[in-house]
Amino acid sequence: MKLLIDFFPIILFFVAYKLYGIYVATIIAIMASLTQVAWLRWRHGRFEKMPLIMLALITAFGGLTLLLRDPIFVMWKPTIVNWLFAAAFLGGSLIGHRPLVERMMGQAISLPAAIWQRLNWAWVFFFLFSGLVNLFVVYIGSGFYVAEQALIAATGITAIDLNSCAEQFVGQQLDLCETAHASEAVWVNFKLFGMMGMTILFVIGQAFYLARYIQESEPNASAATPAPSAATSGDIR
């Protein structure tokens, strides 16, 4: 259930984009994030930090996209989110007695201090890498930025709804608009499937790495630590 709530805004964003384009999808994502925060407040009787941060970011970057009619701002959001996570995990490793990942998962599993530090650094580098990959897809991999700039140069219009190219342009300008729209769709697909896939692969690799340490400490861990919490892994992203 928690996993569904965590992915609620991005799933609605993806569906709305396929039906109505990026501007409607951005509005839906903001409303979904607001609904998520309100539901969690009602369910647990308190506001949770992570959904509030996500709401603030989608409202800020999504608001810029809607105000300036430029998708590039909402495309930057995953990078900012990942880099904020990287900063949090880095700060947790440098400040305090325990790294952040140990504070999140320490009640579920028992590991040597050195392994917690390695795990924390692994998450730092993963979040940094994920943010860079998102920018690569936006500016190079999908071809969106180049296609958008070519369309702007050809039309002289900066605020363009790529979901209605045929209603606005003809000829070469129509071709440029459709190319930009197709490139935009590549990023949207990456945002859902690519970033989710990267996270799943990283977590699987982490599980294989940790397996031997968990098995070695299992007799002590079972006596010293409670059962894993359902919220442990869901709070990472």
Short mmCIF file of C-alpha atoms in Angstrom, two decimals, residues 14-102:
data_model
loop_
_atom_site.label_atom_id
_atom_site.label_comp_id
_atom_site.label_asym_id
_atom_site.label_seq_id
_atom_site.Cartn_x
_atom_site.Cartn_y
_atom_site.Cartn_z
CA PHE A 14 2.56 9.41 -16.77
CA VAL A 15 -1.08 8.58 -17.54
CA ALA A 16 -2.08 12.26 -17.82
CA TYR A 17 0.86 12.94 -20.14
CA LYS A 18 -0.15 10.15 -22.51
CA LEU A 19 -3.69 11.54 -22.63
CA TYR A 20 -3.30 15.31 -22.43
CA GLY A 21 0.34 16.37 -22.68
CA ILE A 22 2.92 17.67 -20.25
CA TYR A 23 1.12 20.78 -18.99
CA VAL A 24 -2.00 18.93 -17.85
CA ALA A 25 0.24 16.15 -16.51
CA THR A 26 2.17 18.71 -14.46
CA ILE A 27 -1.06 20.06 -12.94
CA ILE A 28 -2.15 16.50 -12.15
CA ALA A 29 1.21 15.74 -10.53
CA ILE A 30 0.93 18.80 -8.28
CA MET A 31 -2.62 17.89 -7.28
CA ALA A 32 -1.63 14.25 -6.72
CA SER A 33 1.28 15.29 -4.48
CA LEU A 34 -1.03 17.56 -2.50
CA THR A 35 -3.53 14.71 -2.14
CA GLN A 36 -0.72 12.38 -1.05
CA VAL A 37 0.40 14.80 1.68
CA ALA A 38 -3.19 15.33 2.88
CA TRP A 39 -3.91 11.58 2.95
CA LEU A 40 -0.75 10.80 4.91
CA ARG A 41 -1.60 13.61 7.35
CA TRP A 42 -5.07 12.12 7.86
CA ARG A 43 -3.75 8.54 8.04
CA HIS A 44 -0.90 9.12 10.49
CA GLY A 45 -1.99 12.30 12.24
CA ARG A 46 1.16 14.17 11.22
CA PHE A 47 2.92 15.53 8.16
CA GLU A 48 5.74 13.40 6.77
CA LYS A 49 8.85 15.29 5.66
CA MET A 50 9.57 13.50 2.38
CA PRO A 51 6.12 13.97 0.77
CA LEU A 52 6.20 17.63 1.85
CA ILE A 53 9.58 18.11 0.18
CA MET A 54 8.33 16.39 -2.97
CA LEU A 55 5.23 18.62 -2.97
CA ALA A 56 7.37 21.75 -2.61
CA LEU A 57 9.64 20.71 -5.48
CA ILE A 58 6.91 19.68 -7.92
CA THR A 59 5.02 22.88 -7.09
CA ALA A 60 8.12 25.03 -7.67
CA PHE A 61 9.43 23.38 -10.83
CA GLY A 62 6.01 22.45 -12.14
CA GLY A 63 4.82 25.98 -11.48
CA LEU A 64 7.69 27.38 -13.55
CA THR A 65 6.85 24.98 -16.37
CA LEU A 66 3.21 26.09 -16.32
CA LEU A 67 4.00 29.79 -15.94
CA LEU A 68 6.65 29.93 -18.67
CA ARG A 69 5.16 27.12 -20.79
CA ASP A 70 8.51 25.35 -20.89
CA PRO A 71 8.83 21.64 -19.95
CA ILE A 72 12.53 21.98 -19.15
CA PHE A 73 11.82 23.04 -15.56
CA VAL A 74 9.77 19.99 -14.62
CA MET A 75 12.39 17.86 -16.40
CA TRP A 76 15.02 19.21 -14.00
CA LYS A 77 13.03 18.14 -10.95
CA PRO A 78 14.23 14.48 -10.80
CA THR A 79 17.83 15.68 -10.90
CA ILE A 80 17.27 18.15 -8.07
CA VAL A 81 15.47 15.48 -6.02
CA ASN A 82 18.26 12.95 -6.51
CA TRP A 83 20.96 15.47 -5.68
CA LEU A 84 19.11 16.55 -2.54
CA PHE A 85 19.00 12.90 -1.50
CA ALA A 86 22.73 12.61 -2.23
CA ALA A 87 23.40 15.67 -0.08
CA ALA A 88 21.28 14.25 2.75
CA PHE A 89 23.08 10.89 2.70
CA LEU A 90 26.45 12.63 2.44
CA GLY A 91 25.62 14.90 5.35
CA GLY A 92 24.43 11.91 7.35
CA SER A 93 27.79 10.24 6.77
CA LEU A 94 29.81 13.27 7.84
CA ILE A 95 27.63 14.54 10.68
CA GLY A 96 26.62 12.45 13.66
CA HIS A 97 27.67 9.04 14.89
CA ARG A 98 25.75 6.95 12.36
CA PRO A 99 25.23 7.33 8.60
CA LEU A 100 21.73 8.11 7.43
CA VAL A 101 21.14 4.68 5.88
CA GLU A 102 21.87 3.04 9.24
#
